[in-house]
PDB file of C-alpha atoms and ligand atoms in Angstrom:
ATOM      1  CA  UNK A1342     -32.073   1.611  30.800  1.00 34.00           C
ATOM      2  CA  UNK A1343     -31.812  -0.976  28.180  1.00 35.00           C
ATOM      3  CA  UNK A1344     -28.569  -0.691  25.910  1.00 41.00           C
ATOM      4  CA  UNK A1345     -30.676  -1.165  22.420  1.00 41.00           C
ATOM      5  CA  UNK A1346     -27.554  -0.746  20.354  1.00 51.00           C
ATOM      6  CA  UNK A1347     -26.940  -4.915  20.129  1.00 54.00           C
ATOM      7  CA  UNK A1348     -30.577  -5.699  19.942  1.00 55.00           C
ATOM      8  CA  UNK A1349     -32.122  -3.128  17.446  1.00 60.00           C
ATOM      9  CA  UNK A1350     -33.108  -4.114  14.297  1.00 64.00           C
ATOM     10  CA  UNK A1351     -30.751  -2.850  11.304  1.00 78.00           C
ATOM     11  CA  UNK A1352     -32.177  -2.327   8.095  1.00 94.00           C
ATOM     12  CA  UNK A1353     -29.283  -3.482   5.317  1.00 97.00           C
ATOM     13  CA  UNK A1354     -28.456  -1.161   3.038  1.00 98.00           C
ATOM     14  CA  UNK A1355     -29.052  -1.992  -0.664  1.00 98.00           C
ATOM     15  CA  UNK A1356     -28.714  -1.117  -4.126  1.00 98.00           C
ATOM     16  CA  UNK A1357     -32.120   0.974  -3.468  1.00 98.00           C
ATOM     17  CA  UNK A1358     -30.366   2.470  -0.586  1.00 98.00           C
ATOM     18  CA  UNK A1359     -27.324   3.714  -2.413  1.00 98.00           C
ATOM     19  CA  UNK A1360     -29.457   5.022  -5.188  1.00 97.00           C
ATOM     20  CA  UNK A1361     -31.410   7.196  -3.068  1.00 98.00           C
ATOM     21  CA  UNK A1362     -28.570   8.530  -1.245  1.00 98.00           C
ATOM     22  CA  UNK A1363     -27.106   9.822  -4.559  1.00 97.00           C
ATOM     23  CA  UNK A1364     -30.553  11.217  -5.050  1.00 97.00           C
ATOM     24  CA  UNK A1365     -30.857  12.901  -2.271  1.00 97.00           C
ATOM     25  CA  UNK A1366     -26.837  13.933  -2.413  1.00 97.00           C
ATOM     26  CA  UNK A1367     -26.264  12.266   1.169  1.00 98.00           C
ATOM     27  CA  UNK A1368     -22.533  10.659   0.990  1.00 98.00           C
ATOM     28  CA  UNK A1369     -22.100   7.106   0.892  1.00 98.00           C
ATOM     29  CA  UNK A1370     -18.842   6.090   2.769  1.00 98.00           C
ATOM     30  CA  UNK A1371     -17.239   2.696   2.248  1.00 98.00           C
ATOM     31  CA  UNK A1372     -14.612   0.706   4.063  1.00 98.00           C
ATOM     32  CA  UNK A1373     -12.324  -2.261   3.442  1.00 98.00           C
ATOM     33  CA  UNK A1374     -12.930  -5.272   5.792  1.00 98.00           C
ATOM     34  CA  UNK A1375     -11.456  -8.501   5.540  1.00 98.00           C
ATOM     35  CA  UNK A1376     -12.150 -10.470   9.075  1.00 98.00           C
ATOM     36  CA  UNK A1377     -15.142 -11.328  10.838  1.00 98.00           C
ATOM     37  CA  UNK A1378     -14.125  -8.425  14.095  1.00 98.00           C
ATOM     38  CA  UNK A1379     -12.970  -5.634  11.667  1.00 98.00           C
ATOM     39  CA  UNK A1380     -15.983  -6.004  10.016  1.00 98.00           C
ATOM     40  CA  UNK A1381     -18.409  -5.723  12.823  1.00 98.00           C
ATOM     41  CA  UNK A1382     -16.951  -2.937  14.556  1.00 98.00           C
ATOM     42  CA  UNK A1383     -16.904  -0.989  10.886  1.00 98.00           C
ATOM     43  CA  UNK A1384     -20.350  -1.958  10.495  1.00 98.00           C
ATOM     44  CA  UNK A1385     -21.151  -0.966  14.060  1.00 97.00           C
ATOM     45  CA  UNK A1386     -19.858   2.211  13.152  1.00 98.00           C
ATOM     46  CA  UNK A1387     -22.169   3.155  10.504  1.00 98.00           C
ATOM     47  CA  UNK A1388     -20.465   2.279   7.350  1.00 98.00           C
ATOM     48  CA  UNK A1389     -22.235   1.450   4.338  1.00 98.00           C
ATOM     49  CA  UNK A1390     -20.796  -0.693   2.702  1.00 98.00           C
ATOM     50  CA  UNK A1391     -17.683  -2.945   3.122  1.00 98.00           C
ATOM     51  CA  UNK A1392     -15.331  -3.842   0.475  1.00 98.00           C
ATOM     52  CA  UNK A1393     -14.001  -7.468   0.787  1.00 98.00           C
ATOM     53  CA  UNK A1394     -11.045  -5.618  -1.643  1.00 98.00           C
ATOM     54  CA  UNK A1395      -8.236  -7.851  -3.176  1.00 97.00           C
ATOM     55  CA  UNK A1396      -5.951  -5.073  -1.068  1.00 97.00           C
ATOM     56  CA  UNK A1397      -6.138  -7.895   1.225  1.00 98.00           C
ATOM     57  CA  UNK A1398      -3.400  -9.247  -0.796  1.00 97.00           C
ATOM     58  CA  UNK A1399      -1.051  -6.393   0.401  1.00 95.00           C
ATOM     59  CA  UNK A1400      -2.606  -5.437   3.676  1.00 95.00           C
ATOM     60  CA  UNK A1401      -3.294  -9.159   5.000  1.00 97.00           C
ATOM     61  CA  UNK A1402      -0.733 -11.234   2.871  1.00 97.00           C
ATOM     62  CA  UNK A1403       2.081  -8.781   3.099  1.00 94.00           C
ATOM     63  CA  UNK A1404       2.241  -9.044  -0.955  1.00 94.00           C
ATOM     64  CA  UNK A1405       3.452  -5.613  -2.297  1.00 90.00           C
ATOM     65  CA  UNK A1406       1.214  -5.422  -5.255  1.00 92.00           C
ATOM     66  CA  UNK A1407      -2.857  -7.318  -5.955  1.00 95.00           C
ATOM     67  CA  UNK A1408      -1.787  -9.641  -8.514  1.00 96.00           C
ATOM     68  CA  UNK A1409      -1.396 -12.868  -6.773  1.00 97.00           C
ATOM     69  CA  UNK A1410      -4.776 -12.605  -5.219  1.00 98.00           C
ATOM     70  CA  UNK A1411      -6.996 -15.714  -5.877  1.00 98.00           C
ATOM     71  CA  UNK A1412     -10.627 -16.087  -5.856  1.00 98.00           C
ATOM     72  CA  UNK A1413     -10.975 -18.615  -3.314  1.00 98.00           C
ATOM     73  CA  UNK A1414      -8.916 -15.879  -1.120  1.00 98.00           C
ATOM     74  CA  UNK A1415     -11.482 -13.529  -1.653  1.00 98.00           C
ATOM     75  CA  UNK A1416     -14.472 -15.593  -1.044  1.00 98.00           C
ATOM     76  CA  UNK A1417     -13.112 -17.075   2.233  1.00 98.00           C
ATOM     77  CA  UNK A1418     -12.511 -13.561   3.882  1.00 98.00           C
ATOM     78  CA  UNK A1419     -15.832 -12.222   2.373  1.00 98.00           C
ATOM     79  CA  UNK A1420     -17.049 -15.211   4.404  1.00 98.00           C
ATOM     80  CA  UNK A1421     -16.035 -13.756   7.628  1.00 98.00           C
ATOM     81  CA  UNK A1422     -16.684 -10.549   6.883  1.00 98.00           C
ATOM     82  CA  UNK A1423     -20.504 -11.925   5.705  1.00 98.00           C
ATOM     83  CA  UNK A1424     -20.318 -13.207   9.393  1.00 97.00           C
ATOM     84  CA  UNK A1425     -19.800 -10.184  11.203  1.00 96.00           C
ATOM     85  CA  UNK A1426     -22.181  -7.634   9.779  1.00 97.00           C
ATOM     86  CA  UNK A1427     -25.752  -6.546  10.227  1.00 97.00           C
ATOM     87  CA  UNK A1428     -26.394  -3.728   7.945  1.00 98.00           C
ATOM     88  CA  UNK A1429     -23.192  -3.166   6.042  1.00 98.00           C
ATOM     89  CA  UNK A1430     -24.059  -3.934   2.393  1.00 98.00           C
ATOM     90  CA  UNK A1431     -21.305  -6.547   1.153  1.00 98.00           C
ATOM     91  CA  UNK A1432     -18.819  -5.916  -2.306  1.00 98.00           C
ATOM     92  CA  UNK A1433     -16.271  -8.795  -2.807  1.00 98.00           C
ATOM     93  CA  UNK A1434     -13.843  -7.431  -5.617  1.00 98.00           C
ATOM     94  CA  UNK A1435     -12.606  -9.773  -8.518  1.00 98.00           C
ATOM     95  CA  UNK A1436      -9.139  -9.934  -8.368  1.00 98.00           C
ATOM     96  CA  UNK A1437      -6.643 -10.296 -11.144  1.00 97.00           C
ATOM     97  CA  UNK A1438      -7.464 -12.448 -14.426  1.00 97.00           C
ATOM     98  CA  UNK A1439     -10.500 -13.937 -12.565  1.00 97.00           C
ATOM     99  CA  UNK A1440     -13.305 -12.399 -15.595  1.00 95.00           C
ATOM    100  CA  UNK A1441     -11.585 -11.976 -18.303  1.00 93.00           C
ATOM    101  CA  UNK A1442     -10.714 -15.513 -19.664  1.00 95.00           C
ATOM    102  CA  UNK A1443     -14.456 -16.182 -20.812  1.00 93.00           C
ATOM    103  CA  UNK A1444     -17.951 -15.127 -19.955  1.00 90.00           C
ATOM    104  CA  UNK A1445     -18.369 -18.444 -18.241  1.00 93.00           C
ATOM    105  CA  UNK A1446     -15.066 -17.883 -16.642  1.00 96.00           C
ATOM    106  CA  UNK A1447     -16.590 -14.685 -15.244  1.00 96.00           C
ATOM    107  CA  UNK A1448     -19.979 -15.242 -14.370  1.00 97.00           C
ATOM    108  CA  UNK A1449     -18.527 -18.450 -12.893  1.00 97.00           C
ATOM    109  CA  UNK A1450     -16.983 -16.585  -9.781  1.00 98.00           C
ATOM    110  CA  UNK A1451     -19.111 -13.813  -9.962  1.00 98.00           C
ATOM    111  CA  UNK A1452     -22.176 -16.112  -9.247  1.00 98.00           C
ATOM    112  CA  UNK A1453     -19.511 -17.503  -6.303  1.00 98.00           C
ATOM    113  CA  UNK A1454     -18.922 -14.422  -4.590  1.00 98.00           C
ATOM    114  CA  UNK A1455     -22.847 -14.421  -3.584  1.00 98.00           C
ATOM    115  CA  UNK A1456     -23.268 -18.005  -3.059  1.00 98.00           C
ATOM    116  CA  UNK A1457     -20.269 -18.837  -1.186  1.00 98.00           C
ATOM    117  CA  UNK A1458     -19.105 -15.314   0.073  1.00 98.00           C
ATOM    118  CA  UNK A1459     -22.118 -13.914   1.780  1.00 98.00           C
ATOM    119  CA  UNK A1460     -21.094 -10.947  -0.432  1.00 98.00           C
ATOM    120  CA  UNK A1461     -23.932  -8.659  -1.930  1.00 98.00           C
ATOM    121  CA  UNK A1462     -22.442  -7.919  -4.823  1.00 98.00           C
ATOM    122  CA  UNK A1463     -19.397  -7.967  -6.531  1.00 98.00           C
ATOM    123  CA  UNK A1464     -16.562  -5.237  -7.848  1.00 98.00           C
ATOM    124  CA  UNK A1465     -14.408  -4.947 -11.231  1.00 98.00           C
ATOM    125  CA  UNK A1466     -11.228  -3.008 -12.483  1.00 97.00           C
ATOM    126  CA  UNK A1467     -12.477  -1.851 -16.154  1.00 97.00           C
ATOM    127  CA  UNK A1468     -13.726   0.378 -18.310  1.00 98.00           C
ATOM    128  CA  UNK A1469     -15.063  -0.150 -21.896  1.00 98.00           C
ATOM    129  CA  UNK A1470     -12.959  -3.406 -22.117  1.00 97.00           C
ATOM    130  CA  UNK A1471     -15.454  -4.312 -19.061  1.00 97.00           C
ATOM    131  CA  UNK A1472     -18.522  -3.189 -20.234  1.00 97.00           C
ATOM    132  CA  UNK A1473     -19.713  -6.851 -22.157  1.00 97.00           C
ATOM    133  CA  UNK A1474     -18.759  -8.944 -19.428  1.00 97.00           C
ATOM    134  CA  UNK A1475     -20.469  -6.289 -16.931  1.00 98.00           C
ATOM    135  CA  UNK A1476     -24.038  -6.311 -18.632  1.00 97.00           C
ATOM    136  CA  UNK A1477     -23.720 -10.449 -18.771  1.00 97.00           C
ATOM    137  CA  UNK A1478     -23.332 -10.832 -15.122  1.00 98.00           C
ATOM    138  CA  UNK A1479     -25.268  -8.044 -14.374  1.00 98.00           C
ATOM    139  CA  UNK A1480     -28.027 -10.201 -16.496  1.00 97.00           C
ATOM    140  CA  UNK A1481     -27.452 -12.507 -14.447  1.00 97.00           C
ATOM    141  CA  UNK A1482     -28.621 -10.993 -11.232  1.00 98.00           C
ATOM    142  CA  UNK A1483     -25.260  -9.997  -9.610  1.00 98.00           C
ATOM    143  CA  UNK A1484     -24.914  -6.234  -8.784  1.00 98.00           C
ATOM    144  CA  UNK A1485     -21.367  -5.288 -10.098  1.00 98.00           C
ATOM    145  CA  UNK A1486     -19.280  -2.301  -8.676  1.00 98.00           C
ATOM    146  CA  UNK A1487     -17.230  -0.609 -11.149  1.00 98.00           C
ATOM    147  CA  UNK A1488     -13.711   0.817 -11.064  1.00 98.00           C
ATOM    148  CA  UNK A1489     -11.782   3.396 -13.361  1.00 98.00           C
ATOM    149  CA  UNK A1490      -8.855   5.731 -13.354  1.00 98.00           C
ATOM    150  CA  UNK A1491      -6.203   3.787 -11.288  1.00 97.00           C
ATOM    151  CA  UNK A1492      -6.572   0.206 -11.487  1.00 96.00           C
ATOM    152  CA  UNK A1493      -4.296  -1.286  -9.656  1.00 94.00           C
ATOM    153  CA  UNK A1494      -4.608  -5.078 -11.120  1.00 94.00           C
ATOM    154  CA  UNK A1495      -2.794  -3.246 -14.228  1.00 93.00           C
ATOM    155  CA  UNK A1496       0.035  -1.398 -11.842  1.00 92.00           C
ATOM    156  CA  UNK A1497       2.672  -3.253 -14.520  1.00 93.00           C
ATOM    157  CA  UNK A1498       0.393  -1.538 -17.707  1.00 92.00           C
ATOM    158  CA  UNK A1499       0.224   2.270 -16.072  1.00 94.00           C
ATOM    159  CA  UNK A1500       4.172   1.792 -14.852  1.00 92.00           C
ATOM    160  CA  UNK A1501       3.409   1.994 -11.311  1.00 91.00           C
ATOM    161  CA  UNK A1502       0.576   3.153  -8.807  1.00 91.00           C
ATOM    162  CA  UNK A1503       0.370   6.315 -11.089  1.00 93.00           C
ATOM    163  CA  UNK A1504      -2.295   9.090 -10.982  1.00 95.00           C
ATOM    164  CA  UNK A1505      -4.698   8.317 -13.909  1.00 96.00           C
ATOM    165  CA  UNK A1506      -6.687  11.370 -16.561  1.00 97.00           C
ATOM    166  CA  UNK A1507      -4.460  14.194 -15.791  1.00 97.00           C
ATOM    167  CA  UNK A1508      -3.871  14.993 -20.154  1.00 97.00           C
ATOM    168  CA  UNK A1509      -7.343  16.281 -21.780  1.00 98.00           C
ATOM    169  CA  UNK A1510      -6.955  13.221 -23.640  1.00 98.00           C
ATOM    170  CA  UNK A1511      -6.558  10.913 -20.564  1.00 97.00           C
ATOM    171  CA  UNK A1512      -9.462  12.741 -18.692  1.00 98.00           C
ATOM    172  CA  UNK A1513     -11.426  11.836 -22.017  1.00 98.00           C
ATOM    173  CA  UNK A1514     -10.642   7.874 -21.544  1.00 98.00           C
ATOM    174  CA  UNK A1515     -11.521   7.836 -18.025  1.00 98.00           C
ATOM    175  CA  UNK A1516     -14.639   9.056 -19.138  1.00 98.00           C
ATOM    176  CA  UNK A1517     -15.581   7.303 -21.249  1.00 98.00           C
ATOM    177  CA  UNK A1518     -14.769   4.314 -19.371  1.00 98.00           C
ATOM    178  CA  UNK A1519     -17.035   5.600 -16.565  1.00 98.00           C
ATOM    179  CA  UNK A1520     -19.692   6.244 -19.001  1.00 98.00           C
ATOM    180  CA  UNK A1521     -19.701   2.445 -20.158  1.00 98.00           C
ATOM    181  CA  UNK A1522     -19.396   1.166 -16.833  1.00 98.00           C
ATOM    182  CA  UNK A1523     -22.668   2.791 -16.190  1.00 98.00           C
ATOM    183  CA  UNK A1524     -24.061   1.930 -19.362  1.00 98.00           C
ATOM    184  CA  UNK A1525     -23.495  -1.639 -19.043  1.00 98.00           C
ATOM    185  CA  UNK A1526     -25.322  -2.029 -15.591  1.00 98.00           C
ATOM    186  CA  UNK A1527     -23.316  -1.407 -12.802  1.00 98.00           C
ATOM    187  CA  UNK A1528     -25.011   0.240  -9.846  1.00 98.00           C
ATOM    188  CA  UNK A1529     -21.892   2.088  -8.555  1.00 98.00           C
ATOM    189  CA  UNK A1530     -18.279   3.179  -9.404  1.00 98.00           C
ATOM    190  CA  UNK A1531     -14.989   3.880  -7.792  1.00 98.00           C
ATOM    191  CA  UNK A1532     -12.662   6.198  -9.012  1.00 98.00           C
ATOM    192  CA  UNK A1533      -9.380   5.832  -8.032  1.00 98.00           C
ATOM    193  CA  UNK A1534      -6.017   8.253  -8.628  1.00 97.00           C
ATOM    194  CA  UNK A1535      -7.596  11.037 -10.818  1.00 98.00           C
ATOM    195  CA  UNK A1536      -7.201  14.634 -10.570  1.00 98.00           C
ATOM    196  CA  UNK A1537     -10.488  16.413  -8.618  1.00 98.00           C
ATOM    197  CA  UNK A1538     -11.886  17.917 -11.691  1.00 98.00           C
ATOM    198  CA  UNK A1539     -11.899  15.263 -13.282  1.00 98.00           C
ATOM    199  CA  UNK A1540     -14.213  13.136 -10.611  1.00 98.00           C
ATOM    200  CA  UNK A1541     -16.605  16.290 -10.490  1.00 98.00           C
ATOM    201  CA  UNK A1542     -17.109  15.904 -14.170  1.00 98.00           C
ATOM    202  CA  UNK A1543     -17.701  12.394 -13.891  1.00 98.00           C
ATOM    203  CA  UNK A1544     -19.938  12.298 -10.677  1.00 98.00           C
ATOM    204  CA  UNK A1545     -21.852  14.810 -12.164  1.00 97.00           C
ATOM    205  CA  UNK A1546     -22.203  13.285 -15.549  1.00 98.00           C
ATOM    206  CA  UNK A1547     -23.374   9.749 -14.195  1.00 98.00           C
ATOM    207  CA  UNK A1548     -26.251   8.841 -11.886  1.00 98.00           C
ATOM    208  CA  UNK A1549     -24.907   6.361 -10.038  1.00 98.00           C
ATOM    209  CA  UNK A1550     -22.875   6.697  -7.250  1.00 98.00           C
ATOM    210  CA  UNK A1551     -19.354   7.354  -7.299  1.00 98.00           C
ATOM    211  CA  UNK A1552     -17.388   6.541  -5.112  1.00 98.00           C
ATOM    212  CA  UNK A1553     -13.992   8.099  -4.188  1.00 98.00           C
ATOM    213  CA  UNK A1554     -10.315   7.059  -3.284  1.00 98.00           C
ATOM    214  CA  UNK A1555      -7.604   9.749  -4.216  1.00 98.00           C
ATOM    215  CA  UNK A1556     -10.000  11.635  -6.469  1.00 98.00           C
ATOM    216  CA  UNK A1557     -10.973  14.808  -3.981  1.00 98.00           C
ATOM    217  CA  UNK A1558     -13.921  15.563  -2.641  1.00 98.00           C
ATOM    218  CA  UNK A1559     -16.722  15.765  -4.712  1.00 98.00           C
ATOM    219  CA  UNK A1560     -17.608  12.287  -5.584  1.00 98.00           C
ATOM    220  CA  UNK A1561     -21.050  10.363  -4.050  1.00 98.00           C
ATOM    221  CA  UNK A1562     -18.580   8.715  -1.455  1.00 98.00           C
ATOM    222  CA  UNK A1563     -15.513   8.248   0.021  1.00 98.00           C
ATOM    223  CA  UNK A1564     -13.377   4.396   0.440  1.00 98.00           C
ATOM    224  CA  UNK A1565     -10.468   4.140   2.700  1.00 98.00           C
ATOM    225  CA  UNK A1566      -8.481   1.014   3.385  1.00 98.00           C
ATOM    226  CA  UNK A1567      -9.180   0.263   6.448  1.00 98.00           C
ATOM    227  CA  UNK A1568      -5.921  -0.476   8.055  1.00 97.00           C
ATOM    228  CA  UNK A1569      -5.047   2.700   6.687  1.00 97.00           C
ATOM    229  CA  UNK A1570      -7.581   4.521   8.393  1.00 97.00           C
ATOM    230  CA  UNK A1571      -7.000   3.210  11.482  1.00 98.00           C
ATOM    231  CA  UNK A1572      -3.115   3.669  11.594  1.00 96.00           C
ATOM    232  CA  UNK A1573      -1.800   0.451  10.920  1.00 96.00           C
ATOM    233  CA  UNK A1574       0.270   0.252   7.852  1.00 92.00           C
ATOM    234  CA  UNK A1575       3.232   1.366   8.088  1.00 88.00           C
ATOM    235  CA  UNK A1576       5.192   1.183   5.169  1.00 80.00           C
ATOM    236  CA  UNK A1577       2.750   2.824   3.092  1.00 74.00           C
ATOM    237  CA  UNK A1578       1.454   6.384   3.845  1.00 81.00           C
ATOM    238  CA  UNK A1579      -0.334   7.500   0.969  1.00 87.00           C
ATOM    239  CA  UNK A1580      -1.231  11.398   0.418  1.00 90.00           C
ATOM    240  CA  UNK A1581      -5.272  10.466  -0.686  1.00 94.00           C
ATOM    241  CA  UNK A1582      -5.129   8.836   2.964  1.00 96.00           C
ATOM    242  CA  UNK A1583      -6.153  10.195   6.699  1.00 97.00           C
ATOM    243  CA  UNK A1584      -5.423   8.293   9.400  1.00 96.00           C
ATOM    244  CA  UNK A1585      -8.201   8.374  12.284  1.00 98.00           C
ATOM    245  CA  UNK A1586      -6.069   6.096  14.878  1.00 97.00           C
ATOM    246  CA  UNK A1587      -2.701   4.864  15.186  1.00 96.00           C
ATOM    247  CA  UNK A1588      -3.383   1.197  15.665  1.00 98.00           C
ATOM    248  CA  UNK A1589      -0.109  -0.168  14.847  1.00 97.00           C
ATOM    249  CA  UNK A1590       0.960   1.876  17.801  1.00 97.00           C
ATOM    250  CA  UNK A1591      -1.399   1.418  19.860  1.00 98.00           C
ATOM    251  CA  UNK A1592      -0.957  -2.257  19.217  1.00 98.00           C
ATOM    252  CA  UNK A1593       3.055  -2.739  19.861  1.00 98.00           C
ATOM    253  CA  UNK A1594       3.151  -1.405  23.110  1.00 98.00           C
ATOM    254  CA  UNK A1595      -0.079  -3.221  24.187  1.00 98.00           C
ATOM    255  CA  UNK A1596       2.040  -6.202  23.072  1.00 98.00           C
ATOM    256  CA  UNK A1597       5.158  -5.024  24.490  1.00 98.00           C
ATOM    257  CA  UNK A1598       3.633  -4.389  27.537  1.00 98.00           C
ATOM    258  CA  UNK A1599       2.428  -8.163  27.913  1.00 98.00           C
ATOM    259  CA  UNK A1600       5.654  -9.768  26.396  1.00 98.00           C
ATOM    260  CA  UNK A1601       7.271  -7.652  29.386  1.00 98.00           C
ATOM    261  CA  UNK A1602       4.807  -8.976  32.181  1.00 98.00           C
ATOM    262  CA  UNK A1603       4.822 -12.485  30.768  1.00 98.00           C
ATOM    263  CA  UNK A1604       8.479 -12.300  31.187  1.00 98.00           C
ATOM    264  CA  UNK A1605       8.023 -10.772  34.938  1.00 98.00           C
ATOM    265  CA  UNK A1606       5.299 -13.525  36.160  1.00 98.00           C
ATOM    266  CA  UNK A1607       3.096 -10.090  36.502  1.00 98.00           C
ATOM    267  CA  UNK A1608       0.588 -11.575  34.128  1.00 97.00           C
ATOM    268  CA  UNK A1609      -1.836 -14.028  34.354  1.00 96.00           C
ATOM    269  CA  UNK A1610      -3.036 -13.139  38.185  1.00 94.00           C
ATOM    270  CA  UNK A1611      -5.230 -15.844  39.789  1.00 92.00           C
ATOM    271  CA  UNK A1612      -8.334 -14.206  38.716  1.00 91.00           C
ATOM    272  CA  UNK A1613      -6.947 -15.155  34.908  1.00 93.00           C
ATOM    273  CA  UNK A1614      -7.035 -19.032  35.830  1.00 90.00           C
ATOM    274  CA  UNK A1615      -9.498 -21.152  37.270  1.00 87.00           C
ATOM    275  CA  UNK A1616      -8.444 -22.000  40.886  1.00 78.00           C
ATOM    276  CA  UNK A1617     -12.154 -21.708  42.087  1.00 65.00           C
ATOM    277  CA  UNK A1618     -13.277 -24.221  39.916  1.00 66.00           C
ATOM    278  CA  UNK A1619     -14.998 -26.377  43.015  1.00 64.00           C
ATOM    279  CA  UNK A1620     -17.137 -23.470  43.164  1.00 61.00           C
ATOM    280  CA  UNK A1621     -18.150 -22.330  39.792  1.00 60.00           C
ATOM    281  CA  UNK A1622     -18.733 -23.900  36.025  1.00 61.00           C
ATOM    282  CA  UNK A1623     -15.483 -23.055  34.159  1.00 58.00           C
ATOM    283  CA  UNK A1624     -16.766 -20.954  30.881  1.00 62.00           C
ATOM    284  CA  UNK A1625     -13.819 -20.672  28.520  1.00 63.00           C
ATOM    285  CA  UNK A1626     -15.927 -18.091  26.542  1.00 61.00           C
ATOM    286  CA  UNK A1627     -18.573 -16.343  28.153  1.00 59.00           C
ATOM    287  CA  UNK A1628     -21.810 -16.443  26.063  1.00 56.00           C
ATOM    288  CA  UNK A1629     -21.787 -12.618  24.720  1.00 54.00           C
ATOM    289  CA  UNK A1630     -20.989 -13.705  21.516  1.00 53.00           C
ATOM    290  CA  UNK A1631     -18.026 -14.342  21.863  1.00 55.00           C
ATOM    291  CA  UNK A1632     -16.254 -14.642  17.849  1.00 53.00           C
ATOM    292  CA  UNK A1633     -18.956 -16.202  15.856  1.00 53.00           C
ATOM    293  CA  UNK A1634     -21.657 -15.224  13.559  1.00 52.00           C
ATOM    294  CA  UNK A1635     -24.147 -12.346  14.646  1.00 56.00           C
ATOM    295  CA  UNK A1636     -28.194 -12.996  15.440  1.00 54.00           C
TER     296      UNK A1636
HETATM  297  O1  KIV B2376      -8.714  -4.073  -3.191  1.00 96.44           O
HETATM  298  C1  KIV B2376      -9.269  -2.448  -2.506  1.00 96.44           C
HETATM  299  O2  KIV B2376      -9.219  -2.592  -1.168  1.00 96.44           O
HETATM  300  C2  KIV B2376      -9.998  -1.203  -3.182  1.00 96.44           C
HETATM  301  C3  KIV B2376      -9.940  -0.169  -2.831  1.00 96.44           C
HETATM  302  C4  KIV B2376      -9.303   0.132  -2.574  1.00 96.44           C
HETATM  303  C5  KIV B2376     -10.910   0.423  -3.988  1.00 96.44           C
HETATM  304  O3  KIV B2376     -10.398  -1.714  -4.893  1.00 96.44           O
END
């Protein structure tokens, strides 16, 4: 029997797909990705959206916030993710201060995510204050995903990574932000770190899909950082994360066995080398796709 998994044409998830999913009540799965290998794995797993988040500053670069991440760095990771996917909709995250300085700066940077990064849309953090910029970017043909509630780029203004919208007045402000982002033309909205009932209220008030992280089960979709979901992060284990595997432990054990076998001489064996070069042409990487671009 032929394995069709790798050859079946994959229909790209698009803005109309996401709108239809909201209408039909089908939940949207979004996961962060930062490189081609992870992107391929998550794409094959069926993620609808891959977000090249500025969370890469923390999980890839080892920074203690997302603030040092640059546009060039996110675009670099976007390119890698784009090469690894066939089906997922790819969103590039606008980093700290990459759109606030002027409309020209916002538009120039947003466009680079599509033209250089291979993304299909951008995400930016902000509500009422970001609305005019969102409209300008959307009118130029770049789809925008909004992000309100706990916005990690405002970590200092918020006094830490704190749940937002807990008082009645604060909840009204988050709702106002969400409405402003929708009216500005965003096609989807991330709701981060807000009470479940507020997320439910926003989700039913908006016609665009909401994608929650630490915002409860009523959102139209959910997003997790891939390193969290796979159990690769060690120091940070936020309450809203569900770890579906413990890959850090698995990886550590595998690497420890490798180190041990190198020391003992158990690796490599004859079969891992090219002792028989007179009988066969040595090929370093089989032509099974290797690490390169996907067909
Ligand atoms: O940067 C990121 O990964 C994000 C998600 C957690 C929503 O913004």
